[in-house]
CSV table of C-alpha atoms in Angstrom, one decimal:
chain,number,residue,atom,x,y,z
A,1,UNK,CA,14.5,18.8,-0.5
A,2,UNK,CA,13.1,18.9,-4.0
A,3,UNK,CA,9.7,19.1,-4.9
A,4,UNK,CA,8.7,16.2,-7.5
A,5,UNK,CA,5.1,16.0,-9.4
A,6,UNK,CA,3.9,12.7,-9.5
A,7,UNK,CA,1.5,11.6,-12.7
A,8,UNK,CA,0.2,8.4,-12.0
A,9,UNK,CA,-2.2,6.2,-13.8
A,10,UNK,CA,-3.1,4.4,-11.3
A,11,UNK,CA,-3.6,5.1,-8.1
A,12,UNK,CA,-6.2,3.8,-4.9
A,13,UNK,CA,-9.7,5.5,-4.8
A,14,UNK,CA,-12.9,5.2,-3.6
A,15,UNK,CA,-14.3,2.9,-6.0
A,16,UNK,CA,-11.0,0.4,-6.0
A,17,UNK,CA,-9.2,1.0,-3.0
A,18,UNK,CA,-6.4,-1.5,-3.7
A,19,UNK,CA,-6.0,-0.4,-7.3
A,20,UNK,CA,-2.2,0.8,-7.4
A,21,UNK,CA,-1.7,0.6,-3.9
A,22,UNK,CA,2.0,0.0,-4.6
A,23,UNK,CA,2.3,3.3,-5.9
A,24,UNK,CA,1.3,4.8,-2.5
A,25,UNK,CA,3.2,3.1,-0.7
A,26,UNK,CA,6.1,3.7,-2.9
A,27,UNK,CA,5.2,7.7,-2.4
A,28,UNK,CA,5.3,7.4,1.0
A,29,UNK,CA,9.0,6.1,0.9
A,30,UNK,CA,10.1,8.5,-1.4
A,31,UNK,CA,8.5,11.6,0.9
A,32,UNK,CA,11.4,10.5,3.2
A,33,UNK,CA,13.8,12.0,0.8
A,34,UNK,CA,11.5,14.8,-1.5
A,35,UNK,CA,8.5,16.5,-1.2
A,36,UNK,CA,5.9,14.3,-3.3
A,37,UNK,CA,2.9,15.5,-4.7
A,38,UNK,CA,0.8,12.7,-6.2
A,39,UNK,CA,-2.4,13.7,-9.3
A,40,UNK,CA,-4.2,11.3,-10.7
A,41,UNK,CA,-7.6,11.1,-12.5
A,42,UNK,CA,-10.6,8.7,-12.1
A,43,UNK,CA,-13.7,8.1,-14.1
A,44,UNK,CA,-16.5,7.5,-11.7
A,45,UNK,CA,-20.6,6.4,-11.9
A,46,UNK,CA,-20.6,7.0,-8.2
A,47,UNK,CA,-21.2,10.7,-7.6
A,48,UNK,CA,-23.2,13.1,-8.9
A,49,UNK,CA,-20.8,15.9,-9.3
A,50,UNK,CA,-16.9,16.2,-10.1
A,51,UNK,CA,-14.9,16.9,-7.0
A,52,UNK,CA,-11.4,16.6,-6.2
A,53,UNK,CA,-10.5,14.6,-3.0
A,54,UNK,CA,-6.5,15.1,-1.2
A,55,UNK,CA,-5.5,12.8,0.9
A,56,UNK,CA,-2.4,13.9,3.3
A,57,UNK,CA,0.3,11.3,4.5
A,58,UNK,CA,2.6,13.4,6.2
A,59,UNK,CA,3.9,17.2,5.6
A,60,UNK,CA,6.1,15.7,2.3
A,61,UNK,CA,3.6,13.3,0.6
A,62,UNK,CA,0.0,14.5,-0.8
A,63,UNK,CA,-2.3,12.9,-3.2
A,64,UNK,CA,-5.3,14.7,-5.3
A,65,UNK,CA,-7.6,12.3,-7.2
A,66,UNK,CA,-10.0,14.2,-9.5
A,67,UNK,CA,-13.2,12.2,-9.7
A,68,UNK,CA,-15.2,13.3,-13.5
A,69,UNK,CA,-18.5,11.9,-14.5
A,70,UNK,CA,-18.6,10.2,-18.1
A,71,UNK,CA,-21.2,12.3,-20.2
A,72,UNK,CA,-22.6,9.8,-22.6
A,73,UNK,CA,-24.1,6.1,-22.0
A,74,UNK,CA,-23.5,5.6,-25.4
A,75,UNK,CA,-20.1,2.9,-25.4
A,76,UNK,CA,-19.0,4.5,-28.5
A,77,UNK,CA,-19.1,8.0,-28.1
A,78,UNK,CA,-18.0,7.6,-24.3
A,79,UNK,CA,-15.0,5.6,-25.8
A,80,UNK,CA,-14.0,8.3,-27.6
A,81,UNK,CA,-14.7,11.6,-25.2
A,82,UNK,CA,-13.3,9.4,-22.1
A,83,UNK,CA,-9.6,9.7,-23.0
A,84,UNK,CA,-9.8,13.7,-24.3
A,85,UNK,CA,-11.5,14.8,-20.6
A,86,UNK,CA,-9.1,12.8,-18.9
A,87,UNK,CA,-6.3,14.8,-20.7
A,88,UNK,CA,-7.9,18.0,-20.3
A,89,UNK,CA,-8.8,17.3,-16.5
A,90,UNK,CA,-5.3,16.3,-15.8
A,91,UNK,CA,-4.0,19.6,-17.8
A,92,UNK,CA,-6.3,21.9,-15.5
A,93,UNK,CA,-4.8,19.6,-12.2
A,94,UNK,CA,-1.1,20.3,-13.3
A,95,UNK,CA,-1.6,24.2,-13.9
A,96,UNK,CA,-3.4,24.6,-10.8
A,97,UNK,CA,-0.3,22.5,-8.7
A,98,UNK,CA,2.4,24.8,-10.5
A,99,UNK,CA,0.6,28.4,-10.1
A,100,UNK,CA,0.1,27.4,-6.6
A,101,UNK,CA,3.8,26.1,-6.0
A,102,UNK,CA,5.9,27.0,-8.7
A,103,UNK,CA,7.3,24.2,-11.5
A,104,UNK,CA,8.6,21.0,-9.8
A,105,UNK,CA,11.9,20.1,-9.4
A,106,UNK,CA,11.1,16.7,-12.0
A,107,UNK,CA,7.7,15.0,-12.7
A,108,UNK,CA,7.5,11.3,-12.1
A,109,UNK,CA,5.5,9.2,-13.6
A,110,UNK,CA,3.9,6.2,-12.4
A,111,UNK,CA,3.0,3.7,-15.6
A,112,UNK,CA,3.9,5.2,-18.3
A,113,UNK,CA,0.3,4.7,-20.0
A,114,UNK,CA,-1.8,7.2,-19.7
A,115,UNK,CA,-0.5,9.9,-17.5
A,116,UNK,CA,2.9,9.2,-19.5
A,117,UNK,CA,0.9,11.4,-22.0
A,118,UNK,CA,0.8,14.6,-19.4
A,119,UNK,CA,4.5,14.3,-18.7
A,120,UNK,CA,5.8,14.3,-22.5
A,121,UNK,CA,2.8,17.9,-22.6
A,122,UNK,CA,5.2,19.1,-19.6
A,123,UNK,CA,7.9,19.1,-21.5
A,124,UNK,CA,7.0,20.7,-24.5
A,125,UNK,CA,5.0,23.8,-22.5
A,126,UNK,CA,6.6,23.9,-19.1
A,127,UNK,CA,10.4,22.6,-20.4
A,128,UNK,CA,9.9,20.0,-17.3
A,129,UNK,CA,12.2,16.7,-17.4
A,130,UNK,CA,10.0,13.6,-16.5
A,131,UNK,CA,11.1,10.1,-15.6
A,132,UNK,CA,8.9,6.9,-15.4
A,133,UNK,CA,9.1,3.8,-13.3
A,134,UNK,CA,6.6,1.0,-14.8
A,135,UNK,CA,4.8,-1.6,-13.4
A,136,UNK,CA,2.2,-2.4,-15.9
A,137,UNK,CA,2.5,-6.2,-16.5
A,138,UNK,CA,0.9,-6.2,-20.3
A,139,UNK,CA,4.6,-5.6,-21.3
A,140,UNK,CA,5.5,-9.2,-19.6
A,141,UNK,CA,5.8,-12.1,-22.7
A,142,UNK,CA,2.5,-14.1,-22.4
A,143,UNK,CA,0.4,-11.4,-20.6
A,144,UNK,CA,-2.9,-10.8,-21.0
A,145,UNK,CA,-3.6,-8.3,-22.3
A,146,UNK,CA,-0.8,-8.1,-24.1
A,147,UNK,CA,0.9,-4.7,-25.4
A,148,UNK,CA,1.4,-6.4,-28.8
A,149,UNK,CA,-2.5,-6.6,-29.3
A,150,UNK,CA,-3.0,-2.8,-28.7
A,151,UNK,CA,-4.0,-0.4,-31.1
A,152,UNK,CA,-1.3,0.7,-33.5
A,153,UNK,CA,-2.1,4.4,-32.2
A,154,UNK,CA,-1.5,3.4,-28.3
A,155,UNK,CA,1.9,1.5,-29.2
A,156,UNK,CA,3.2,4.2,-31.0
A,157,UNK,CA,2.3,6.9,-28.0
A,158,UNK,CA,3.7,4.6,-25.3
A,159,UNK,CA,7.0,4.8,-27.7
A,160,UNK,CA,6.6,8.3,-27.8
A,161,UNK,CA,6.5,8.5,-23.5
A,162,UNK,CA,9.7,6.6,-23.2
A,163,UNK,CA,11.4,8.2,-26.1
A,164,UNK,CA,11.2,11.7,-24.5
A,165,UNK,CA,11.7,10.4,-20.9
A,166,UNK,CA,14.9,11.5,-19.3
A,167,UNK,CA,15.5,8.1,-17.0
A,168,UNK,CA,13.2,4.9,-16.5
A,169,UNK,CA,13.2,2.4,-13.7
A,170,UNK,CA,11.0,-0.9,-13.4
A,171,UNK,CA,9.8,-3.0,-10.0
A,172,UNK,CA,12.0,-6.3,-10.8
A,173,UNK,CA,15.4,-7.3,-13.2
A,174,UNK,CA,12.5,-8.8,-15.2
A,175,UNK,CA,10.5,-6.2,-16.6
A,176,UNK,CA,13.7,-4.0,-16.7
A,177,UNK,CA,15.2,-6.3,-19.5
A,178,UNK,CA,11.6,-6.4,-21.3
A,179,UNK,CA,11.6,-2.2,-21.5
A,180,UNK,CA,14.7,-1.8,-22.6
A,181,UNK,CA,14.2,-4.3,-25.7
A,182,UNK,CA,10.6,-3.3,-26.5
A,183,UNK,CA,11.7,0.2,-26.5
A,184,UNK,CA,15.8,0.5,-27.5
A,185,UNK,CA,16.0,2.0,-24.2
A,186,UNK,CA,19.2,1.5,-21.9
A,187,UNK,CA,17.8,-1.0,-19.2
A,188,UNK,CA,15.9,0.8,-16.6
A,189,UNK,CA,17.4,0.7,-12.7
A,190,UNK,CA,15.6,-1.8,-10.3
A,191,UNK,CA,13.5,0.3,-7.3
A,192,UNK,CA,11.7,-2.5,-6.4
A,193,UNK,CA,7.9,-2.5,-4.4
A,194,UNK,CA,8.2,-2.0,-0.9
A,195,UNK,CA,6.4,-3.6,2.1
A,196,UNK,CA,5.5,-2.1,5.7
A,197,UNK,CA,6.9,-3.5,8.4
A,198,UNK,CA,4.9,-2.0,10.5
A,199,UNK,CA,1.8,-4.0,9.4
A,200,UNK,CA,3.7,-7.2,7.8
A,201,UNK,CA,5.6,-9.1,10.8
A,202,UNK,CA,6.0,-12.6,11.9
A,203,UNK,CA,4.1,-13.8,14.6
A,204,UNK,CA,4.1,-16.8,16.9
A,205,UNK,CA,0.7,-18.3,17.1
A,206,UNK,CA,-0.2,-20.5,14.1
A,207,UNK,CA,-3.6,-22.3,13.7
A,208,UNK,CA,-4.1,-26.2,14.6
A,209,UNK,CA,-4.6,-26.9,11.2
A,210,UNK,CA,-2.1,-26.1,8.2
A,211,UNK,CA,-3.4,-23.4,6.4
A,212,UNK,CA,-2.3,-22.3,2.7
A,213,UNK,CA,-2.8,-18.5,1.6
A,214,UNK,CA,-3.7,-17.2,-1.7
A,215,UNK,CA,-4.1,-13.3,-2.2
A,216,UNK,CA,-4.7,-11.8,-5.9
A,217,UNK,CA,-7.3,-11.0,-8.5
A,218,UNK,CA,-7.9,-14.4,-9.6
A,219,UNK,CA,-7.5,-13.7,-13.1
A,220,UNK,CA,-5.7,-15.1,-16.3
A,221,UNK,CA,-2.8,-14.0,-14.8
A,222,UNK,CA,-2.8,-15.5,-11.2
A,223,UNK,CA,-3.5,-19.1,-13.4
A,224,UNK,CA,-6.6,-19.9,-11.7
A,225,UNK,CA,-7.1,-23.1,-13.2
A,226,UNK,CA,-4.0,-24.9,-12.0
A,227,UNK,CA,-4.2,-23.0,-9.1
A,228,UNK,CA,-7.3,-25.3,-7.9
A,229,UNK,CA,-6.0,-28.5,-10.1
A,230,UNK,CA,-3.0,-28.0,-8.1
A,231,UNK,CA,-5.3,-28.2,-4.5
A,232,UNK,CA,-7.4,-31.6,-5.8
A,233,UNK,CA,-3.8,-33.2,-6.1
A,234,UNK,CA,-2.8,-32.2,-2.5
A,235,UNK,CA,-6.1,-33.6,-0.9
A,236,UNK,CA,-5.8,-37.1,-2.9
A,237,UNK,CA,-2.5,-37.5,-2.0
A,238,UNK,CA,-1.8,-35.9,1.5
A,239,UNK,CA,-3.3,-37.9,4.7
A,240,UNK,CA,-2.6,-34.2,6.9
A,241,UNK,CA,-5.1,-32.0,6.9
A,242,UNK,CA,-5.0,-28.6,5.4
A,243,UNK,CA,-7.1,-25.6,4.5
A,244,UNK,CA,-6.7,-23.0,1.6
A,245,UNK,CA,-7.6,-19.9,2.4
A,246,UNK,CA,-8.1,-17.5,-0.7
A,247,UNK,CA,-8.3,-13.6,-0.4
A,248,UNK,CA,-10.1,-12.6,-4.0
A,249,UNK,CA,-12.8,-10.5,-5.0
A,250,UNK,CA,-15.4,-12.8,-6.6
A,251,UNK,CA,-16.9,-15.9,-4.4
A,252,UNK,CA,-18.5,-17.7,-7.6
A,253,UNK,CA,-15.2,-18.1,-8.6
A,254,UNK,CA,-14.6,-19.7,-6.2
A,255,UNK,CA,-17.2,-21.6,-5.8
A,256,UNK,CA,-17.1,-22.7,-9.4
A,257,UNK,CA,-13.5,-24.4,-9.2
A,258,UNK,CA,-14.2,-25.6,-5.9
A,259,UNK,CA,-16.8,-28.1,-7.0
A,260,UNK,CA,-15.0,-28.6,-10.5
A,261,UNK,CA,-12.0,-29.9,-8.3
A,262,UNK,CA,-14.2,-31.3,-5.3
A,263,UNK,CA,-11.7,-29.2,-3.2
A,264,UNK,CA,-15.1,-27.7,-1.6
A,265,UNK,CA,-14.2,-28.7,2.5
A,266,UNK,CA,-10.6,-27.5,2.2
A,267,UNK,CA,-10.9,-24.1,0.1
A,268,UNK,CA,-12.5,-20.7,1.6
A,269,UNK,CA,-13.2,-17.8,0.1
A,270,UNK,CA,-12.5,-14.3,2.1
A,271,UNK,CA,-13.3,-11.1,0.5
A,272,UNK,CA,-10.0,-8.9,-0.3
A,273,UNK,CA,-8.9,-6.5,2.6
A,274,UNK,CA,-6.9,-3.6,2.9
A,275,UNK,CA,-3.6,-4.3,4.2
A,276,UNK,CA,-4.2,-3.4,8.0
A,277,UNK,CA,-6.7,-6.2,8.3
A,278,UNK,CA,-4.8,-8.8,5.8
A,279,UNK,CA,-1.6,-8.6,7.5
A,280,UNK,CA,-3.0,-10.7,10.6
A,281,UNK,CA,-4.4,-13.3,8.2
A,282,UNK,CA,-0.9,-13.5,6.5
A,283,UNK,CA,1.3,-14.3,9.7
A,284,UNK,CA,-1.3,-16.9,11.0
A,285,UNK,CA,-0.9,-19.0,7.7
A,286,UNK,CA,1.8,-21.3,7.3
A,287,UNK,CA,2.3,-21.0,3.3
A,288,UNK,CA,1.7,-18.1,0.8
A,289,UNK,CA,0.7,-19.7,-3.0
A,290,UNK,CA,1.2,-18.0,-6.0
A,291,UNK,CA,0.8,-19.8,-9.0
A,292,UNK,CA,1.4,-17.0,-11.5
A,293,UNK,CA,1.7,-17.3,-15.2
A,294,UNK,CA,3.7,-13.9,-15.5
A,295,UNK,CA,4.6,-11.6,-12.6
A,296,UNK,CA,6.0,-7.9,-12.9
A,297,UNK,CA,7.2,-8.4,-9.0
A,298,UNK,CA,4.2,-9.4,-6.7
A,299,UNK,CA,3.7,-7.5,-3.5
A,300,UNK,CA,2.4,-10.4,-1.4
A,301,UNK,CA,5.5,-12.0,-1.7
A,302,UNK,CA,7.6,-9.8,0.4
A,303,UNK,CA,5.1,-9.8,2.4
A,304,UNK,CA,5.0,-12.8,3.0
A,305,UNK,CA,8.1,-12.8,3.9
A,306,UNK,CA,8.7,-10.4,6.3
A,307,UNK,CA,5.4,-12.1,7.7
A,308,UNK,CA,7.5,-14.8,8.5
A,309,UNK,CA,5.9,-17.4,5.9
A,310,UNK,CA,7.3,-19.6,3.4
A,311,UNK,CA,6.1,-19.0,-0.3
A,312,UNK,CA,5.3,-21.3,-3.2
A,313,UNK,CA,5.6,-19.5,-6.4
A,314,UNK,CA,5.7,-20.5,-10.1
């Protein structure tokens, strides 16, 4: 069993507990084969002190997120300080993991930008290969933001990540075909996102009333507009009733569209939940919609789907 240093730059924590939560899932199915190790750094407001907090899965798969205060209000100067003490934080996490347990085996790193920085540092002063798998859908045509409308600096640094990388892989065929033309890369393998079964199943009771499902961010991406447009067409033309149940962080959002579409008696808004209590919700609806303008994979899909519902995609 090898031991392999994960770098990702994102990861869940404290402040966004479903930020990256891919990634950890994908760490757990990897500790089936390799000891996994997971660092990742986070910029908090939230506590007065630095700390680092690990987190445990199973005697393979560990996670340390190093919480740091930012040490100016001042946007600019913050701005500028933000990105060298994330570097230097990181630096101090990876020396500590290898004088404790000896060099890894390989360092992985999960989106390439920024912890793709710390793995191209490993190989110049530890002689460490590193490989990446990306998820990061600002490489998707159309997104928003884009990775054309970053910084010259930026773009030339992610160029410099995948140019010293020793393999790449990508969530979907998709994103794979993107990377290897934005970068004259060979095209990355597929390891695509993984669901739990354990949580996601089907189950037998549906509610009286159909009920359509919606579970994202509810930004430019997830095409809220059309989204709701899409609803007020459904109510003036179906005689059945239906409700849409929507899973998002912000309720004025919601709220908003509702009355722009007068979709206000069929929509509900439900604050998001960690996976344990959304899988329930899932299996009792009858439809999953995703109305996406650009997807990397989309992790409520399979879930969906091994929830037993249908899904309506873009």
């Amino acid at each position: 069993m090898r031991n392999i240093l994960w770098l990702a730059s994102w990861y869940p924590h404290n402040q966004q507990p479903l930020s990256g939560d891919f990634i950890e899932r994908h760490a757990k199915s990897a500790s089936a084969y390799n000891k996994i190790t997971v660092l990742c750094s986070i910029k908090t407001n939230q506590h007065e002190k630095s700390f680092t907090d690990k987190i445990q899965y199973n005697e393979n798969c560990s996670a340390f997120i190093f919480y740091y205060k930012p040490i100016s209000r001042i946007p600019v100067i913050g701005s500028i300080i933000a990105p060298i003490r994330y570097f230097l934080f990181m630096v101090r996490m990876i020396g500590e993991y290898i004088q404790n347990n000896g060099k890894p085996d390989l360092i992985h790193v999960q989106v390439c930008w920024r912890a793709g920085l710390l793995a191209v540092y490993c190989k110049w002063k530890y002689r460490l290969k590193y490989v990446i798998t990306e998820h990061w859908s600002a490489f998707m045509p159309d997104a928003k933001p884009a990775y054309e409308k970053m910084g010259v600096f930026q773009r030339q640094l992610t160029k410099l990540i995948y140019r010293h990388a020793s393999g790449c892989s990508a969530v979907s065929e998709a994103l794979a075909a993107v990377l290897a033309h934005r970068f004259s890369i060979p095209i990355p393998i597929v390891i695509p996102n993984v669901v739990d079964t354990g949580l996601f199943f089907p189950s037998a009771k549906k509610r009286n009333t159909f009920r359509f499902i919606h579970i994202s961010d509810l930004n430019y991406q997830k095409n809220p507009e059309q989204l709701f447009e899409a609803i007020g067409l459904l109510k003036k033309s179906s005689t059945q009733p239906f409700e849409f149940i929507l899973f998002v962080p912000e309720e004025e959002q919601v709220k908003l569209l509702s009355e722009k579409y007068q979709v206000q008696d069929r929509v509900f808004f439900k604050k998001q939940q960690p996976q344990a209590l959304l899988a329930p919700e899932l299996a009792l609806s009858d439809a999953l919609v995703l109305y996406s303008r650009f997807e990397t994979f989309g992790c409520v899909i399979i879930e969906a789907l091994a929830s037993g519902v249908p899904v309506i995609v873009s």
